[in-house]
mmCIF file of C-alpha atoms in Angstrom:
data_model
loop_
_atom_site.group_PDB
_atom_site.id
_atom_site.type_symbol
_atom_site.label_atom_id
_atom_site.label_comp_id
_atom_site.label_asym_id
_atom_site.label_seq_id
_atom_site.Cartn_x
_atom_site.Cartn_y
_atom_site.Cartn_z
ATOM 1 C CA UNK A 1 -76.381 -52.300 26.522
ATOM 2 C CA UNK A 2 -73.471 -50.232 25.205
ATOM 3 C CA UNK A 3 -71.567 -48.021 27.554
ATOM 4 C CA UNK A 4 -72.463 -44.340 27.361
ATOM 5 C CA UNK A 5 -69.935 -42.344 25.410
ATOM 6 C CA UNK A 6 -69.246 -39.980 22.529
ATOM 7 C CA UNK A 7 -66.373 -40.505 20.068
ATOM 8 C CA UNK A 8 -65.029 -37.834 17.764
ATOM 9 C CA UNK A 9 -62.811 -38.610 14.753
ATOM 10 C CA UNK A 10 -61.130 -36.633 12.089
ATOM 11 C CA UNK A 11 -60.654 -38.037 8.614
ATOM 12 C CA UNK A 12 -57.283 -37.366 7.110
ATOM 13 C CA UNK A 13 -58.459 -38.910 3.805
ATOM 14 C CA UNK A 14 -61.430 -36.555 3.666
ATOM 15 C CA UNK A 15 -60.428 -32.984 4.660
ATOM 16 C CA UNK A 16 -63.197 -30.764 6.021
ATOM 17 C CA UNK A 17 -65.193 -33.725 7.505
ATOM 18 C CA UNK A 18 -65.289 -35.127 11.051
ATOM 19 C CA UNK A 19 -67.435 -37.762 12.558
ATOM 20 C CA UNK A 20 -69.303 -38.065 15.978
ATOM 21 C CA UNK A 21 -70.678 -41.292 17.325
ATOM 22 C CA UNK A 22 -72.848 -41.229 20.450
ATOM 23 C CA UNK A 23 -73.693 -44.392 22.186
ATOM 24 C CA UNK A 24 -76.471 -44.837 24.886
ATOM 25 C CA UNK A 25 -76.769 -41.008 25.395
ATOM 26 C CA UNK A 26 -79.404 -39.937 27.911
ATOM 27 C CA UNK A 27 -78.463 -36.427 28.892
ATOM 28 C CA UNK A 28 -79.828 -33.302 27.138
ATOM 29 C CA UNK A 29 -77.424 -30.939 25.388
ATOM 30 C CA UNK A 30 -78.417 -27.303 25.946
ATOM 31 C CA UNK A 31 -78.912 -24.743 23.160
ATOM 32 C CA UNK A 32 -75.789 -24.500 20.969
ATOM 33 C CA UNK A 33 -74.622 -23.998 17.353
ATOM 34 C CA UNK A 34 -72.221 -25.706 15.060
ATOM 35 C CA UNK A 35 -69.972 -24.021 12.456
ATOM 36 C CA UNK A 36 -70.516 -27.011 10.137
ATOM 37 C CA UNK A 37 -73.371 -28.896 8.489
ATOM 38 C CA UNK A 38 -74.542 -31.767 10.646
ATOM 39 C CA UNK A 39 -75.844 -34.817 8.736
ATOM 40 C CA UNK A 40 -76.675 -37.836 10.846
ATOM 41 C CA UNK A 41 -78.848 -40.822 11.592
ATOM 42 C CA UNK A 42 -80.421 -42.194 14.743
ATOM 43 C CA UNK A 43 -79.103 -45.733 15.322
ATOM 44 C CA UNK A 44 -81.225 -46.655 18.449
ATOM 45 C CA UNK A 45 -84.043 -44.980 20.339
ATOM 46 C CA UNK A 46 -85.034 -41.517 19.236
ATOM 47 C CA UNK A 47 -83.430 -38.071 19.179
ATOM 48 C CA UNK A 48 -85.380 -35.052 20.123
ATOM 49 C CA UNK A 49 -84.215 -31.746 18.683
ATOM 50 C CA UNK A 50 -85.525 -28.378 19.686
ATOM 51 C CA UNK A 51 -85.020 -25.327 17.439
ATOM 52 C CA UNK A 52 -86.813 -22.003 17.137
ATOM 53 C CA UNK A 53 -90.289 -22.795 18.582
ATOM 54 C CA UNK A 54 -90.373 -26.393 17.286
ATOM 55 C CA UNK A 55 -89.680 -29.777 18.763
ATOM 56 C CA UNK A 56 -88.818 -32.569 16.285
ATOM 57 C CA UNK A 57 -88.482 -36.239 17.147
ATOM 58 C CA UNK A 58 -86.197 -38.281 14.910
ATOM 59 C CA UNK A 59 -86.977 -42.014 15.121
ATOM 60 C CA UNK A 60 -84.501 -44.927 14.614
ATOM 61 C CA UNK A 61 -82.992 -45.071 11.126
ATOM 62 C CA UNK A 62 -84.115 -41.598 10.128
ATOM 63 C CA UNK A 63 -81.882 -38.610 9.164
ATOM 64 C CA UNK A 64 -81.404 -35.251 10.893
ATOM 65 C CA UNK A 65 -79.723 -32.272 9.279
ATOM 66 C CA UNK A 66 -78.744 -29.031 10.977
ATOM 67 C CA UNK A 67 -77.483 -25.956 9.160
ATOM 68 C CA UNK A 68 -74.345 -24.043 10.211
ATOM 69 C CA UNK A 69 -75.184 -21.518 12.900
ATOM 70 C CA UNK A 70 -78.623 -22.962 13.605
ATOM 71 C CA UNK A 71 -79.354 -22.745 17.351
ATOM 72 C CA UNK A 72 -80.723 -26.001 18.735
ATOM 73 C CA UNK A 73 -80.743 -28.355 21.726
ATOM 74 C CA UNK A 74 -80.983 -32.148 21.644
ATOM 75 C CA UNK A 75 -81.578 -35.198 23.743
ATOM 76 C CA UNK A 76 -83.661 -38.293 24.173
ATOM 77 C CA UNK A 77 -86.695 -36.434 25.402
ATOM 78 C CA UNK A 78 -88.104 -38.895 27.883
ATOM 79 C CA UNK A 79 -85.104 -39.934 29.952
ATOM 80 C CA UNK A 80 -84.406 -42.962 27.744
ATOM 81 C CA UNK A 81 -81.152 -43.575 25.873
ATOM 82 C CA UNK A 82 -80.456 -43.140 22.221
ATOM 83 C CA UNK A 83 -77.494 -43.670 19.953
ATOM 84 C CA UNK A 84 -76.529 -41.715 16.770
ATOM 85 C CA UNK A 85 -73.861 -41.068 14.275
ATOM 86 C CA UNK A 86 -73.339 -37.826 12.356
ATOM 87 C CA UNK A 87 -70.958 -36.107 9.928
ATOM 88 C CA UNK A 88 -69.664 -32.583 10.619
ATOM 89 C CA UNK A 89 -69.084 -31.097 7.168
ATOM 90 C CA UNK A 90 -67.236 -27.818 6.574
ATOM 91 C CA UNK A 91 -69.566 -25.441 4.692
ATOM 92 C CA UNK A 92 -66.811 -24.833 2.110
ATOM 93 C CA UNK A 93 -66.913 -28.528 1.190
ATOM 94 C CA UNK A 94 -70.658 -28.534 0.783
ATOM 95 C CA UNK A 95 -70.510 -25.363 -1.353
ATOM 96 C CA UNK A 96 -67.823 -26.941 -3.559
ATOM 97 C CA UNK A 97 -69.934 -30.005 -4.136
ATOM 98 C CA UNK A 98 -73.024 -27.895 -4.945
ATOM 99 C CA UNK A 99 -70.947 -25.926 -7.454
ATOM 100 C CA UNK A 100 -69.768 -29.225 -9.016
ATOM 101 C CA UNK A 101 -73.335 -30.318 -9.439
ATOM 102 C CA UNK A 102 -74.439 -27.178 -11.305
ATOM 103 C CA UNK A 103 -71.180 -26.324 -13.037
ATOM 104 C CA UNK A 104 -71.287 -22.743 -11.623
ATOM 105 C CA UNK A 105 -70.768 -20.923 -8.326
ATOM 106 C CA UNK A 106 -73.303 -21.881 -5.699
ATOM 107 C CA UNK A 107 -74.146 -20.663 -2.251
ATOM 108 C CA UNK A 108 -74.293 -23.140 0.684
ATOM 109 C CA UNK A 109 -77.600 -25.050 0.546
ATOM 110 C CA UNK A 110 -80.175 -24.480 3.265
ATOM 111 C CA UNK A 111 -82.217 -27.345 4.767
ATOM 112 C CA UNK A 112 -85.583 -26.031 5.938
ATOM 113 C CA UNK A 113 -86.446 -29.083 7.998
ATOM 114 C CA UNK A 114 -84.521 -31.063 10.638
ATOM 115 C CA UNK A 115 -86.110 -34.496 10.116
ATOM 116 C CA UNK A 116 -85.745 -36.424 6.815
ATOM 117 C CA UNK A 117 -86.249 -40.029 5.679
ATOM 118 C CA UNK A 118 -84.457 -41.859 2.901
ATOM 119 C CA UNK A 119 -83.473 -45.575 3.368
ATOM 120 C CA UNK A 120 -80.806 -45.365 0.695
ATOM 121 C CA UNK A 121 -79.015 -42.449 2.238
ATOM 122 C CA UNK A 122 -79.394 -43.996 5.722
ATOM 123 C CA UNK A 123 -77.777 -47.247 4.404
ATOM 124 C CA UNK A 124 -74.913 -45.275 2.871
ATOM 125 C CA UNK A 125 -74.240 -43.348 6.084
ATOM 126 C CA UNK A 126 -74.195 -46.694 7.985
ATOM 127 C CA UNK A 127 -71.813 -48.191 5.505
ATOM 128 C CA UNK A 128 -69.516 -45.157 5.712
ATOM 129 C CA UNK A 129 -69.301 -45.282 9.464
ATOM 130 C CA UNK A 130 -68.561 -49.045 9.154
ATOM 131 C CA UNK A 131 -65.523 -48.401 7.002
ATOM 132 C CA UNK A 132 -64.248 -44.863 7.780
ATOM 133 C CA UNK A 133 -61.684 -45.972 10.329
ATOM 134 C CA UNK A 134 -60.959 -49.374 8.703
ATOM 135 C CA UNK A 135 -57.414 -49.381 7.352
ATOM 136 C CA UNK A 136 -58.345 -52.156 4.926
ATOM 137 C CA UNK A 137 -60.976 -49.986 3.194
ATOM 138 C CA UNK A 138 -59.527 -48.106 0.189
ATOM 139 C CA UNK A 139 -59.316 -44.388 -0.198
ATOM 140 C CA UNK A 140 -61.460 -44.642 -3.323
ATOM 141 C CA UNK A 141 -64.245 -46.463 -1.452
ATOM 142 C CA UNK A 142 -64.285 -43.850 1.362
ATOM 143 C CA UNK A 143 -64.203 -40.861 -0.976
ATOM 144 C CA UNK A 144 -66.773 -42.299 -3.299
ATOM 145 C CA UNK A 145 -69.153 -43.062 -0.476
ATOM 146 C CA UNK A 146 -68.914 -39.673 1.157
ATOM 147 C CA UNK A 147 -69.389 -37.843 -2.140
ATOM 148 C CA UNK A 148 -72.443 -39.956 -2.819
ATOM 149 C CA UNK A 149 -73.897 -39.189 0.629
ATOM 150 C CA UNK A 150 -73.374 -35.460 0.308
ATOM 151 C CA UNK A 151 -74.594 -35.088 -3.237
ATOM 152 C CA UNK A 152 -77.688 -37.182 -2.629
ATOM 153 C CA UNK A 153 -78.415 -35.256 0.607
ATOM 154 C CA UNK A 154 -78.123 -31.853 -1.197
ATOM 155 C CA UNK A 155 -80.263 -32.966 -4.183
ATOM 156 C CA UNK A 156 -82.901 -34.729 -2.150
ATOM 157 C CA UNK A 157 -83.341 -32.385 0.830
ATOM 158 C CA UNK A 158 -81.982 -28.892 0.132
ATOM 159 C CA UNK A 159 -84.746 -26.249 -0.087
ATOM 160 C CA UNK A 160 -83.354 -25.110 -3.491
ATOM 161 C CA UNK A 161 -81.036 -27.853 -4.788
ATOM 162 C CA UNK A 162 -78.667 -26.836 -7.541
ATOM 163 C CA UNK A 163 -79.661 -27.988 -11.136
ATOM 164 C CA UNK A 164 -77.540 -30.815 -12.497
ATOM 165 C CA UNK A 165 -75.301 -29.582 -15.280
ATOM 166 C CA UNK A 166 -75.364 -31.999 -18.249
ATOM 167 C CA UNK A 167 -71.777 -32.759 -19.347
ATOM 168 C CA UNK A 168 -72.952 -35.036 -22.081
ATOM 169 C CA UNK A 169 -71.375 -38.264 -23.131
ATOM 170 C CA UNK A 170 -67.817 -38.728 -21.961
ATOM 171 C CA UNK A 171 -66.755 -42.042 -23.593
ATOM 172 C CA UNK A 172 -63.169 -40.990 -24.049
ATOM 173 C CA UNK A 173 -62.866 -39.837 -20.421
ATOM 174 C CA UNK A 174 -64.336 -43.011 -19.082
ATOM 175 C CA UNK A 175 -62.115 -45.238 -21.294
ATOM 176 C CA UNK A 176 -59.121 -43.201 -20.233
ATOM 177 C CA UNK A 177 -59.906 -43.945 -16.582
ATOM 178 C CA UNK A 178 -60.591 -47.619 -17.276
ATOM 179 C CA UNK A 179 -57.150 -47.963 -18.925
ATOM 180 C CA UNK A 180 -55.522 -46.253 -15.959
ATOM 181 C CA UNK A 181 -57.251 -48.531 -13.478
ATOM 182 C CA UNK A 182 -56.211 -51.655 -15.458
ATOM 183 C CA UNK A 183 -52.591 -50.452 -15.319
ATOM 184 C CA UNK A 184 -52.548 -49.342 -11.646
ATOM 185 C CA UNK A 185 -55.181 -51.684 -10.189
ATOM 186 C CA UNK A 186 -52.885 -52.786 -7.261
ATOM 187 C CA UNK A 187 -52.382 -49.154 -6.101
ATOM 188 C CA UNK A 188 -54.399 -47.182 -3.521
ATOM 189 C CA UNK A 189 -56.270 -45.066 -6.054
ATOM 190 C CA UNK A 190 -58.299 -42.007 -5.019
ATOM 191 C CA UNK A 191 -61.490 -40.398 -6.391
ATOM 192 C CA UNK A 192 -59.608 -37.106 -6.849
ATOM 193 C CA UNK A 193 -56.913 -38.844 -8.969
ATOM 194 C CA UNK A 194 -59.442 -40.608 -11.235
ATOM 195 C CA UNK A 195 -61.520 -37.425 -11.607
ATOM 196 C CA UNK A 196 -58.475 -35.521 -12.792
ATOM 197 C CA UNK A 197 -57.586 -38.166 -15.340
ATOM 198 C CA UNK A 198 -61.246 -37.918 -16.638
ATOM 199 C CA UNK A 199 -61.034 -34.148 -16.553
ATOM 200 C CA UNK A 200 -64.306 -34.000 -14.695
ATOM 201 C CA UNK A 201 -65.404 -33.018 -11.228
ATOM 202 C CA UNK A 202 -65.770 -35.892 -8.733
ATOM 203 C CA UNK A 203 -69.539 -35.574 -8.855
ATOM 204 C CA UNK A 204 -69.796 -35.683 -12.622
ATOM 205 C CA UNK A 205 -67.087 -38.318 -12.909
ATOM 206 C CA UNK A 206 -68.887 -40.740 -10.642
ATOM 207 C CA UNK A 207 -72.188 -40.056 -12.348
ATOM 208 C CA UNK A 208 -70.825 -40.490 -15.897
ATOM 209 C CA UNK A 209 -68.704 -43.511 -15.162
ATOM 210 C CA UNK A 210 -71.527 -45.367 -13.446
ATOM 211 C CA UNK A 211 -73.917 -44.576 -16.305
ATOM 212 C CA UNK A 212 -71.385 -45.597 -19.016
ATOM 213 C CA UNK A 213 -70.025 -48.718 -17.384
ATOM 214 C CA UNK A 214 -72.971 -49.794 -15.264
ATOM 215 C CA UNK A 215 -71.096 -49.906 -11.915
ATOM 216 C CA UNK A 216 -69.230 -47.364 -9.856
ATOM 217 C CA UNK A 217 -65.449 -46.718 -10.261
ATOM 218 C CA UNK A 218 -64.780 -48.450 -6.918
ATOM 219 C CA UNK A 219 -66.788 -51.557 -7.973
ATOM 220 C CA UNK A 220 -65.004 -51.554 -11.290
ATOM 221 C CA UNK A 221 -61.653 -51.561 -9.581
ATOM 222 C CA UNK A 222 -62.717 -54.387 -7.193
ATOM 223 C CA UNK A 223 -64.003 -56.606 -10.024
ATOM 224 C CA UNK A 224 -60.793 -56.002 -11.993
ATOM 225 C CA UNK A 225 -58.685 -56.845 -8.969
ATOM 226 C CA UNK A 226 -60.569 -60.049 -8.333
ATOM 227 C CA UNK A 227 -60.298 -60.992 -11.970
ATOM 228 C CA UNK A 228 -56.539 -60.699 -11.666
ATOM 229 C CA UNK A 229 -56.516 -62.472 -8.370
ATOM 230 C CA UNK A 230 -58.339 -65.490 -9.778
ATOM 231 C CA UNK A 231 -55.617 -65.951 -12.460
ATOM 232 C CA UNK A 232 -52.819 -65.522 -9.896
ATOM 233 C CA UNK A 233 -54.464 -68.012 -7.517
ATOM 234 C CA UNK A 234 -54.633 -70.705 -10.139
ATOM 235 C CA UNK A 235 -51.035 -69.985 -11.112
ATOM 236 C CA UNK A 236 -49.464 -69.914 -7.702
ATOM 237 C CA UNK A 237 -51.936 -71.328 -5.235
ATOM 238 C CA UNK A 238 -50.866 -68.751 -2.595
ATOM 239 C CA UNK A 239 -53.754 -66.714 -1.130
ATOM 240 C CA UNK A 240 -51.787 -64.265 1.068
ATOM 241 C CA UNK A 241 -49.362 -63.507 -1.634
ATOM 242 C CA UNK A 242 -52.127 -62.988 -4.194
ATOM 243 C CA UNK A 243 -53.923 -60.629 -1.804
ATOM 244 C CA UNK A 244 -50.898 -58.431 -1.527
ATOM 245 C CA UNK A 245 -50.020 -58.406 -5.196
ATOM 246 C CA UNK A 246 -53.528 -57.452 -6.280
ATOM 247 C CA UNK A 247 -53.745 -54.445 -3.901
ATOM 248 C CA UNK A 248 -55.690 -55.747 -0.959
ATOM 249 C CA UNK A 249 -54.756 -54.676 2.629
ATOM 250 C CA UNK A 250 -54.554 -58.243 3.918
ATOM 251 C CA UNK A 251 -55.771 -61.725 3.390
ATOM 252 C CA UNK A 252 -58.956 -61.129 5.345
ATOM 253 C CA UNK A 253 -60.004 -58.201 3.293
ATOM 254 C CA UNK A 254 -59.190 -60.035 0.137
ATOM 255 C CA UNK A 255 -61.243 -63.088 1.165
ATOM 256 C CA UNK A 256 -64.238 -60.921 1.968
ATOM 257 C CA UNK A 257 -64.194 -59.108 -1.337
ATOM 258 C CA UNK A 258 -63.533 -62.337 -3.180
ATOM 259 C CA UNK A 259 -66.485 -64.026 -1.739
ATOM 260 C CA UNK A 260 -68.727 -60.934 -2.438
ATOM 261 C CA UNK A 261 -67.827 -61.090 -6.142
ATOM 262 C CA UNK A 262 -67.193 -64.729 -6.922
ATOM 263 C CA UNK A 263 -69.595 -66.261 -4.410
ATOM 264 C CA UNK A 264 -67.072 -68.446 -2.589
ATOM 265 C CA UNK A 265 -63.882 -67.774 -0.633
ATOM 266 C CA UNK A 266 -60.368 -68.089 -2.204
ATOM 267 C CA UNK A 267 -59.612 -71.362 -0.455
ATOM 268 C CA UNK A 268 -62.758 -73.056 -1.788
ATOM 269 C CA UNK A 269 -62.140 -71.532 -5.193
ATOM 270 C CA UNK A 270 -58.756 -73.193 -5.294
ATOM 271 C CA UNK A 271 -60.123 -76.596 -4.242
ATOM 272 C CA UNK A 272 -62.784 -76.784 -6.982
ATOM 273 C CA UNK A 273 -60.605 -75.204 -9.706
ATOM 274 C CA UNK A 274 -57.304 -77.146 -9.421
#
């Protein structure tokens, strides 16, 4: 059993977003409001949220969303413990993303329910919390994941989601970014930087790039880095040096990504290739 506690974190890489992790929480929090959107998941047990005249029970793995200024109370409901993780997202950030989706000025979305279910969004929220304070995870990975979570949440659950503006084919933009990644693959690239090179908003850039190439910008970068790493390994035989030269935070992070893409770790790769 985890020790009861709540941890708050700000994210320097992602301005306007904070995280809250509650472990083994049993006490009830009295009626209150947040100035931000709350987007979270229940990790263990169940979370009971009371708002207006309704009581909603959020089971394990499901999503809860609370609008800015929405009065509510929350707890476990039956004196048992529950654990949760949620994002506190500045309304201005959500409005910006909504406007990027439609290509015009949008108001902040309103979520008419508290309880939602979507295994894909739940998986992405879990993954984000697994990497958000991991120094080995790249800026591009963190930014891409949070944008994906927020855009999918708005489009799937908002009462009146913004229409998706069709930017058409962007072959030249995508090729421009691919060339940039190939030249700067060892650097800590960001979603904002790549979006500017593409002359597209982060939402449309990720959408167009993934459609054109078949994988996300982050995955493209990882595959290109590993391709370069394989050549360097065969040339030098040094794993730690190769990890640093190809942009990975350390040998452990490099080995993990190498195995994910190649199927074996770098040491094994060297043994069967030399």
